Short mmCIF file of C-alpha atoms and ligand atoms in Angstrom, two decimals:
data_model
loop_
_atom_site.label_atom_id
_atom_site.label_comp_id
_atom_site.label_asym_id
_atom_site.label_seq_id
_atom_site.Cartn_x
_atom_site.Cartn_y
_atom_site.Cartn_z
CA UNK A 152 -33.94 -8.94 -4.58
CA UNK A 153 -31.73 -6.52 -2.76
CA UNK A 154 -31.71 -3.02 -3.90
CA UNK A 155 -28.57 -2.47 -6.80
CA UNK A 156 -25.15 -1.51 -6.09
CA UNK A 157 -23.05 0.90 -7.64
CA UNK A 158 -19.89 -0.43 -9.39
CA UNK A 159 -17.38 1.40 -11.03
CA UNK A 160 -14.56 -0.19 -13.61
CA UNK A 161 -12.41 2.22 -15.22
CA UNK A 162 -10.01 0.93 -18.63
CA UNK A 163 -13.95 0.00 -19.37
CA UNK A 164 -12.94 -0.16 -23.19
CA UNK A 165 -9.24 -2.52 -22.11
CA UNK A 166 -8.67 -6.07 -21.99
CA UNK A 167 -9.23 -7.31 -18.60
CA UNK A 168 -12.35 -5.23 -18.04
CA UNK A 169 -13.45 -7.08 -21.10
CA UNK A 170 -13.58 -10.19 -19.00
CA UNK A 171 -14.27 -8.63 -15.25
CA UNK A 172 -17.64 -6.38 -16.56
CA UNK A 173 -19.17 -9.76 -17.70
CA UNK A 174 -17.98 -11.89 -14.90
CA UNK A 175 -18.91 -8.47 -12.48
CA UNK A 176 -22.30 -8.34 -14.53
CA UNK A 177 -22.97 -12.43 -14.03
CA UNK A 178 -22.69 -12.25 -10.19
CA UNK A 179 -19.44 -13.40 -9.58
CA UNK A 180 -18.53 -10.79 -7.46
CA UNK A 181 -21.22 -9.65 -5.13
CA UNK A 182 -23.29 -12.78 -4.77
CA UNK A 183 -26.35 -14.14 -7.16
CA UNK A 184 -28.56 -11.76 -5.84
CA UNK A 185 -27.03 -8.29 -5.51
CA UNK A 186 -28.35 -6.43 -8.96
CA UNK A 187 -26.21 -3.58 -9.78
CA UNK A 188 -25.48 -0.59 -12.14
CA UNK A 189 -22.07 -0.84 -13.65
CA UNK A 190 -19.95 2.30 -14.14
CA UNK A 191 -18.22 2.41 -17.40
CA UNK A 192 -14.74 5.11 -17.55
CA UNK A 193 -12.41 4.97 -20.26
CA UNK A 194 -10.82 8.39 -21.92
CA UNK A 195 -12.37 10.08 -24.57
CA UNK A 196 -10.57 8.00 -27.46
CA UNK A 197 -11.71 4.80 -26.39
CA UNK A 198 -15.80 5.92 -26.11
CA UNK A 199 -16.17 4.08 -29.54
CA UNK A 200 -14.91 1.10 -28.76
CA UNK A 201 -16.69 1.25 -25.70
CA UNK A 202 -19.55 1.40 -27.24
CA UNK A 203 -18.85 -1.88 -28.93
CA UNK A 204 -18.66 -3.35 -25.00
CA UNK A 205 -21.44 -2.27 -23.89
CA UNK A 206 -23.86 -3.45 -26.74
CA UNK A 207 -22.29 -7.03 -25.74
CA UNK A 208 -23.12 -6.55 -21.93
CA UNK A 209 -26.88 -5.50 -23.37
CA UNK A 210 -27.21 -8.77 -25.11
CA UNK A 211 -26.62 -10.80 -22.51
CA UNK A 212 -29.44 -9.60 -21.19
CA UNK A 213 -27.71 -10.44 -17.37
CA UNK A 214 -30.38 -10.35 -14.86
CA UNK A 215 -29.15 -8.33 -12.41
CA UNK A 216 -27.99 -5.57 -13.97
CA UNK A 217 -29.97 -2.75 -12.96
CA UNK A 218 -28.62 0.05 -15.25
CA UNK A 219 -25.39 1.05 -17.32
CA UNK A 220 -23.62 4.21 -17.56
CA UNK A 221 -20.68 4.50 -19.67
CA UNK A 222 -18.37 8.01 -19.72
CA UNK A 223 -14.95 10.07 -19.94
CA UNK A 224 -16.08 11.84 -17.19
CA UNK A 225 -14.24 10.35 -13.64
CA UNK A 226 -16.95 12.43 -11.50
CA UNK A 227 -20.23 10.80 -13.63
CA UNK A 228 -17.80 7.07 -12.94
CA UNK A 229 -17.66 7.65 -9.33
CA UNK A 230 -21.22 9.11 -8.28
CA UNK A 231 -22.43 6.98 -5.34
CA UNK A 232 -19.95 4.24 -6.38
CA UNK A 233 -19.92 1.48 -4.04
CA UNK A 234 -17.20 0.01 -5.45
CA UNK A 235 -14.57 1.09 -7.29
CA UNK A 236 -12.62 -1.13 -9.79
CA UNK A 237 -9.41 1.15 -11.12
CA UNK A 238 -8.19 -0.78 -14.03
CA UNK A 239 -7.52 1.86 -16.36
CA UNK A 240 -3.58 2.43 -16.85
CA UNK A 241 -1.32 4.22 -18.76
CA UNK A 242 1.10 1.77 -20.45
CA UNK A 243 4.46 1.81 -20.77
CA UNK A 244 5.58 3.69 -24.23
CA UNK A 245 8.59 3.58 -26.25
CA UNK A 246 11.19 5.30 -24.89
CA UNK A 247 9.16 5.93 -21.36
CA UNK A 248 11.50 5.83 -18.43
CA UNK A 249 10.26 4.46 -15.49
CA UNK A 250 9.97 7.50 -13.72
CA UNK A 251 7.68 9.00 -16.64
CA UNK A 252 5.40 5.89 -16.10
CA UNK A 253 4.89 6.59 -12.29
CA UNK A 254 4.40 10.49 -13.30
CA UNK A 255 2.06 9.24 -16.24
CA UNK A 256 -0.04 7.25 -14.17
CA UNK A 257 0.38 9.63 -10.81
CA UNK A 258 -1.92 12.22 -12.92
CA UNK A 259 -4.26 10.11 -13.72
CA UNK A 260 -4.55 8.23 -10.13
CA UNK A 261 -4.79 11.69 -8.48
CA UNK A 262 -7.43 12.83 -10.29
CA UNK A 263 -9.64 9.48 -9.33
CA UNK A 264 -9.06 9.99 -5.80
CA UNK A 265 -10.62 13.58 -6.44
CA UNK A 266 -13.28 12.40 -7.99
CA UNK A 267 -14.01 9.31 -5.57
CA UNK A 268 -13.65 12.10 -2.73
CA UNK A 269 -16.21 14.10 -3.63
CA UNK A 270 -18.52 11.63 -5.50
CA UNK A 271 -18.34 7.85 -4.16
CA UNK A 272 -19.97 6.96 -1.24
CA UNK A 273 -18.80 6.82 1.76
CA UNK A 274 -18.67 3.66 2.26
CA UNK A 275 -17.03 2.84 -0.88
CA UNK A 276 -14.45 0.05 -1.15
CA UNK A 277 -11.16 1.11 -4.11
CA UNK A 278 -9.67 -1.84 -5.40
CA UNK A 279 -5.93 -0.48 -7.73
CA UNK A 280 -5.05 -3.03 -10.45
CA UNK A 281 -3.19 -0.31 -13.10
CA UNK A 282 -0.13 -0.91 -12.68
CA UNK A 283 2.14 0.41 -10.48
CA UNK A 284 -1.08 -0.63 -8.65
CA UNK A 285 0.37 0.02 -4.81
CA UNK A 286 1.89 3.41 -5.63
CA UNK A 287 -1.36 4.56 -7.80
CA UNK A 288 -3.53 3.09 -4.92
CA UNK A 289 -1.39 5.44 -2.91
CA UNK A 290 -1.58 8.06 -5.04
CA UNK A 291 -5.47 7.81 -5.21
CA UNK A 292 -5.70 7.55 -1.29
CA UNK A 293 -3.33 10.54 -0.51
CA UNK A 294 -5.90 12.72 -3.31
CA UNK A 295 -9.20 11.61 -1.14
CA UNK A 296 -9.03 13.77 1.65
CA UNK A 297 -12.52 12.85 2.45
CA UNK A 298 -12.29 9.34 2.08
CA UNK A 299 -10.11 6.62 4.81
CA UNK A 300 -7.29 5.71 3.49
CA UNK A 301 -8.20 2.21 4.21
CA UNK A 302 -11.10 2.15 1.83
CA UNK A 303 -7.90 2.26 -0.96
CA UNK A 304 -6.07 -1.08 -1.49
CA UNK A 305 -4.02 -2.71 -4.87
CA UNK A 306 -4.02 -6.13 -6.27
CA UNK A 307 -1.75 -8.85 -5.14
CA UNK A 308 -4.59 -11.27 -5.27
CA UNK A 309 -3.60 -12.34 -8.77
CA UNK A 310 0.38 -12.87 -7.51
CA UNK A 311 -1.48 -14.90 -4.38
CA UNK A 312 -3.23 -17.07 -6.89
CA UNK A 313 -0.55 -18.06 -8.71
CA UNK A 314 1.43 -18.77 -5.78
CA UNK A 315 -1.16 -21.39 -4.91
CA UNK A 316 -1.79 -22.70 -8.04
CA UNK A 317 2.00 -23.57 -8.31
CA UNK A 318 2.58 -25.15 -5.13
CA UNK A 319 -0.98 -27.12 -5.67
CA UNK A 320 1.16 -28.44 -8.78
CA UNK A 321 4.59 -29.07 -6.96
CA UNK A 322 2.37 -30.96 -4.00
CA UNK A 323 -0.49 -32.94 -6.32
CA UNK A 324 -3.16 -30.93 -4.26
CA UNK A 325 -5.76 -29.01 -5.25
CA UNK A 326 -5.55 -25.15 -4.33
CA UNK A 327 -8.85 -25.56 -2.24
CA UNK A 328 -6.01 -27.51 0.05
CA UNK A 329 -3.79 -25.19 0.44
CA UNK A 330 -4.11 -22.32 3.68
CA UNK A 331 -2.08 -19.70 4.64
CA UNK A 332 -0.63 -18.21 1.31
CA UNK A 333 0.98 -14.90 1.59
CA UNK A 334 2.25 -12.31 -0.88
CA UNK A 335 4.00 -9.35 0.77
CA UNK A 336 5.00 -5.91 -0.98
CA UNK A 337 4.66 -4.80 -4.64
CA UNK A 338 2.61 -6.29 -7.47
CA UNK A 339 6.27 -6.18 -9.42
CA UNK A 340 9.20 -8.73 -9.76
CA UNK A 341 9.88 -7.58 -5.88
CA UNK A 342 6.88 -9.19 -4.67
CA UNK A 343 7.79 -12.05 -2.12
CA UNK A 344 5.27 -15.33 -2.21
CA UNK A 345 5.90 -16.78 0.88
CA UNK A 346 5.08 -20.18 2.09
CA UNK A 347 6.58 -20.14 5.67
CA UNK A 348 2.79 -20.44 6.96
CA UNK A 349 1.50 -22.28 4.10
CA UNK A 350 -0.54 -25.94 4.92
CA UNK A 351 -1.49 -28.22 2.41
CA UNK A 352 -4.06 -30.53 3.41
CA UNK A 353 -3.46 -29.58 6.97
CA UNK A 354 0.47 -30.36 6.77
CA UNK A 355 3.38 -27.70 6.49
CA UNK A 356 3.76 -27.00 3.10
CA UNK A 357 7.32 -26.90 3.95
CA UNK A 358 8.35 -30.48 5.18
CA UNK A 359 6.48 -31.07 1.42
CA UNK A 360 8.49 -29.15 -0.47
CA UNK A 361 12.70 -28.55 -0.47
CA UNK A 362 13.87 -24.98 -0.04
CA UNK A 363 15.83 -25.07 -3.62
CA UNK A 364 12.42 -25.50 -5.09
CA UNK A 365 11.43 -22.39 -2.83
CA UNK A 366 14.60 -20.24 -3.92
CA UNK A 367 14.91 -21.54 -7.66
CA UNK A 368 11.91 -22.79 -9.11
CA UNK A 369 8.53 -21.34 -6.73
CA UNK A 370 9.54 -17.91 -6.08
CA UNK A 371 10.67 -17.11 -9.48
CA UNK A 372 7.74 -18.30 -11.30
CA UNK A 373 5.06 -16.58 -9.42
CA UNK A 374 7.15 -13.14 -9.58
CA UNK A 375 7.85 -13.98 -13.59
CA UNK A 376 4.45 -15.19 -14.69
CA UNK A 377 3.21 -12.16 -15.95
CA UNK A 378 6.27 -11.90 -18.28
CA UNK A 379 5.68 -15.66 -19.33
CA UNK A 380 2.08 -14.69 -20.27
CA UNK A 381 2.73 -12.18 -22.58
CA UNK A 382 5.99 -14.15 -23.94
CA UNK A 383 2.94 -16.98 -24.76
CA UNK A 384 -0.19 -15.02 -25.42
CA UNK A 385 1.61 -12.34 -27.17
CA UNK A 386 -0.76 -10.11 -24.61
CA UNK A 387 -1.04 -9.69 -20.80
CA UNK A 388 -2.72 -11.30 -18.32
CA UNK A 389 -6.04 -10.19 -18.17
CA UNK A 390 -8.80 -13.51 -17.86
CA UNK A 391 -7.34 -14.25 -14.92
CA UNK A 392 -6.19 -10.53 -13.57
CA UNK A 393 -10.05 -10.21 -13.52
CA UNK A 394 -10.85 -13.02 -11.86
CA UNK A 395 -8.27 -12.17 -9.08
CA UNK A 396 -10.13 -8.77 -8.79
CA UNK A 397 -13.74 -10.24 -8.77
CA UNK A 398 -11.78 -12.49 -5.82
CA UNK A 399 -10.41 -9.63 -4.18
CA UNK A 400 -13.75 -7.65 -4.12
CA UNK A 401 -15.78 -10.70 -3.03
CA UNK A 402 -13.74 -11.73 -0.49
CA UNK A 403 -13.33 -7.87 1.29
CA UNK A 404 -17.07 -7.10 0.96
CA UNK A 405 -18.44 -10.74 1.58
CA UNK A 406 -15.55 -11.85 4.60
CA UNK A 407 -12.97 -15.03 4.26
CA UNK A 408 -14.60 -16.99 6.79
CA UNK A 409 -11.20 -16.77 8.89
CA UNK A 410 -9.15 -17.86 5.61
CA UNK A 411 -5.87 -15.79 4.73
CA UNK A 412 -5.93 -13.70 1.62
CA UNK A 413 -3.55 -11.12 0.31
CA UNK A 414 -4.04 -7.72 -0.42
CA UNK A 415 -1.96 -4.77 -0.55
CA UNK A 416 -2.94 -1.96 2.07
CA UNK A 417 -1.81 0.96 3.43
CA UNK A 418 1.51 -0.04 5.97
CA UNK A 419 0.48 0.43 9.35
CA UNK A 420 3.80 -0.61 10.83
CA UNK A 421 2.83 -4.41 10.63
CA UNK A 422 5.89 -6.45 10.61
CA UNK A 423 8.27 -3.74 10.26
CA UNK A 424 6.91 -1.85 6.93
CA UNK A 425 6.49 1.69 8.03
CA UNK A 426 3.62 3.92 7.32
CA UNK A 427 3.76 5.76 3.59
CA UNK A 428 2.98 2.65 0.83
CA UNK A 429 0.27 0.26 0.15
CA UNK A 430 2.33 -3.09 0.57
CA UNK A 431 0.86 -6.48 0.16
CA UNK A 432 -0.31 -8.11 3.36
CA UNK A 433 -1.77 -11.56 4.54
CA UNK A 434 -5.46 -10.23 5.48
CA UNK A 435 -8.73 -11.58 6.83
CA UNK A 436 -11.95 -10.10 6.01
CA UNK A 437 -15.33 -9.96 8.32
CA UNK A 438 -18.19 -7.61 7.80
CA UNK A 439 -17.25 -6.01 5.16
CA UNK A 440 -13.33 -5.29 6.75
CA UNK A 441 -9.65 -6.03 6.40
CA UNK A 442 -7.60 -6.86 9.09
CA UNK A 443 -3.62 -7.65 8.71
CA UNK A 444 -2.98 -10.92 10.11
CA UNK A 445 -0.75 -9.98 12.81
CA UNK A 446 1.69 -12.22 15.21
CA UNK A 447 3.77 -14.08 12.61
CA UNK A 448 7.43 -15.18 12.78
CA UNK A 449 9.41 -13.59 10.18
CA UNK A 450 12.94 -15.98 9.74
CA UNK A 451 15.92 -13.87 8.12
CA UNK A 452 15.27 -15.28 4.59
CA UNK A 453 11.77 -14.05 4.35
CA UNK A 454 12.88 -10.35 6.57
CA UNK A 455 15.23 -9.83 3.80
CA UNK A 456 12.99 -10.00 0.73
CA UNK A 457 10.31 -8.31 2.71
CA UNK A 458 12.53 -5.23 2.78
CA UNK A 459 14.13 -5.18 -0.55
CA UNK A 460 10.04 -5.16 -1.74
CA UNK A 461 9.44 -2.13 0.92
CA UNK A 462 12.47 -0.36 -0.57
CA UNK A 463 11.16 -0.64 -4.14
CA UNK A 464 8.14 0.76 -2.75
CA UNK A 465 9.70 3.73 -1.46
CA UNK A 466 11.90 4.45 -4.65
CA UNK A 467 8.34 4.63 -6.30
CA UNK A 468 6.87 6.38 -3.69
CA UNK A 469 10.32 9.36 -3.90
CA UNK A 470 9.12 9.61 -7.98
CA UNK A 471 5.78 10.80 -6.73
CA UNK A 472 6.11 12.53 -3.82
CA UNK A 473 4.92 16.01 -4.81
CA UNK A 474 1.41 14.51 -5.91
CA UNK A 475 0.65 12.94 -2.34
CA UNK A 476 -0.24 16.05 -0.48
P1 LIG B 129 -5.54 -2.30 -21.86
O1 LIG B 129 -4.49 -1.43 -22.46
O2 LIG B 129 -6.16 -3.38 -22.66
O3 LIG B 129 -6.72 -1.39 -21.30
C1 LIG B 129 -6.49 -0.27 -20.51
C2 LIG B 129 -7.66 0.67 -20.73
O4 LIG B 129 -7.51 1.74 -19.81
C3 LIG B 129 -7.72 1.27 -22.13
O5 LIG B 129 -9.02 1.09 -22.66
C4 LIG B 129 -7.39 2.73 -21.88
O6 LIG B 129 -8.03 3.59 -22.81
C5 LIG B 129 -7.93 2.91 -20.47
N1 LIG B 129 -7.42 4.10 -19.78
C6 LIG B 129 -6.22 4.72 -19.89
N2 LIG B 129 -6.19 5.82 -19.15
C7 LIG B 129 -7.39 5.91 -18.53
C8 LIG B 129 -7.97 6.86 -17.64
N3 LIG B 129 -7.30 7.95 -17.26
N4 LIG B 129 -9.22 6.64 -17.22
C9 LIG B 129 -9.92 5.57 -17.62
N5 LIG B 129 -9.44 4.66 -18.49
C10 LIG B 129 -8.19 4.83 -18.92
O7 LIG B 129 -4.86 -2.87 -20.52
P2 LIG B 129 -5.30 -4.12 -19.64
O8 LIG B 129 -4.64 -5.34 -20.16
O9 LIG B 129 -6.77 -4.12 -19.45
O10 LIG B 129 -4.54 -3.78 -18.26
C11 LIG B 129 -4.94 -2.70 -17.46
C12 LIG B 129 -3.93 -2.45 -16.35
O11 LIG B 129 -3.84 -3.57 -15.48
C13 LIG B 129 -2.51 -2.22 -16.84
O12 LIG B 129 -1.95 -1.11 -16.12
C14 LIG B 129 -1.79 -3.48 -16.46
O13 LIG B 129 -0.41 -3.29 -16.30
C15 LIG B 129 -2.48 -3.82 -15.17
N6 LIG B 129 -2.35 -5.19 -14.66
C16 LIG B 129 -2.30 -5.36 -13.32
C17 LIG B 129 -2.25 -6.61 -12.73
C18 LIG B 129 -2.21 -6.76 -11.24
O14 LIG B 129 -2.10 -7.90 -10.80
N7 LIG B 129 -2.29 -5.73 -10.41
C19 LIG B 129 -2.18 -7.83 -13.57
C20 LIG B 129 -2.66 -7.63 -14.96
C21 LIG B 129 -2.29 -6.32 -15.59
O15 LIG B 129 -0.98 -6.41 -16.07
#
């Protein structure tokens, strides 16, 4: 057995950690023989309930988890984390402007990147699903002076799932057919799921599908879902915005094998989206890395929606710019 990693999962006591700690816990995420000590934040208010969760992780009596610590405490969360899951979120209240949300969650999200400064290890990998997940990944990044800012990225993963689960529906494929997925920009209604690059058993997924589907019916869906969801389930995603986050993890710490994934990173310039957000990006991982697929032809339909995702990006990025430095 190899010697236990850290994880951290903050919103410990919410929803979707109640279904990532277990699936995090059962080796979904690191491999079937990686113990490791899970990291439980939540605020103050929520310790009871937390409580509740972490009797149920006890009686599963998982075998590789090597220890529990549960806390309000961000710097206890973070010590030696290896990884960082940053789930916790403040939701939108009544009456809450937009621009009190970003502020809301800027607070919190600065903190975090404190504490992961001073306490994580270095090596530490920060995966941002509280929402606005790229501008609190940002946020987090921009507080961890001693950390690289590429050790910080947000979730599109669940966006890029969807996206492939809906054109595996449209074609009759299964998703394990499908290649070259991409979700650029923000984990909002701006995101763009593009299939430009996309082959389905080897084919264009293009000359499969007509571009009224594309416009109408595909692109609309995967930005909406998370509105349908709740509309159904009276709740938010959460089973699956786990999984998505046990895929991102795995896939960054245990490599793609050369297959595309998205994530949302810190711009580098890459196709046009200066530096300054954390914008979501075809990627390949090996050894433990990220690299942005580079090289791609962007055609005007897909430069346009690119930029009106960047834009959105920077708005957010204006309503928080005094807690960057
Ligand atoms: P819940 O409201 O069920 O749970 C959130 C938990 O976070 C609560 O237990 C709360 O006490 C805790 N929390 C609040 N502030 C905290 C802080 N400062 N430190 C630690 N914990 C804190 O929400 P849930 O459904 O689990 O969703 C969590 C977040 O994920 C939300 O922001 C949500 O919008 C976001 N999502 C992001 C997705 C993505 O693809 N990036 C998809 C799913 C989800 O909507």
């Amino acid at each position: 057995m190899k010697k236990p990693v850290k994880v951290a999962i903050t919103g410990a006591a919410g929803q979707i950690a109640y279904s990532l700690i277990f699936r995090v816990a059962s080796g979904s995420m690191l491999g079937p023989d990686q113990p490791v000590i899970l990291q439980l934040l939540d605020i103050p208010d929520a310790m009871e309930k937390l409580k509740g969760t972490v009797m149920e992780i006890e009686d599963c009596a998982f075998p590789l988890v090597a220890g529990i610590v549960s806390t309000a405490d961000p710097m206890e969360a973070f010590d030696g984390t290896d990884y960082a899951l940053l789930v916790g979120a403040r939701p939108r209240g009544p009456g809450m402007e937009r621009k009190d949300l970003l502020s809301a969650n800027a607070a919190i999200f600065s903190v975090q990147g404190k504490a992961l400064s001073e306490k994580a290890s270095r090596d530490v990998r920060v995966l941002v699903v509280g929402n606005p997940a790229n501008t609190n990944a940002l946020i987090a990044a921009s507080n961890a002076k001693k950390l690289d800012p590429r050790q910080f990225t947000a979730m599109v993963r669940l966006d890029h799932n969807r996206a492939l689960s809906q054109l595996a529906a449209k074609t009759g494929a299964a998703t394990t057919d499908i290649e070259k997925m991409i979700v650029w920009g923000n984990h909002s209604s701006t995101q763009y799921p593009d299939i430009s690059h996309c082959t389905v058993k080897g084919k264009p997924a293009k000359s499969l599908v007509d571009q009224a589907w594309i416009e109408k019916e595909f692109i609309p869906t995967v930005q909406q879902r998370g509105a349908a969801i709740i509309k159904a389930r009276g709740l938010s995603s959460a089973a699956s915005a786990a999984s998505a986050a046990v895929d991102h993890m795995r896939d960054w710490a245990l490599g793609t094998n050369g297959k595309w994934v998205s994530m949302a990173v810190p711009s580098d310039g890459s196709y046009g989206i200066k530096p300054g957000v954390v914008y979501g990006y075809p990627c390949v991982c090996k050894n433990g890395q990220y690299e942005i697929v580079q090289g791609l032809d962007i055609d005007a339909f897909s430069r346009a929606r690119m930029d009106a995702t960047d834009a959105e990006l920077r708005e957010e990025r204006a309503a928080i710019e005094d807690l960057l430095k």
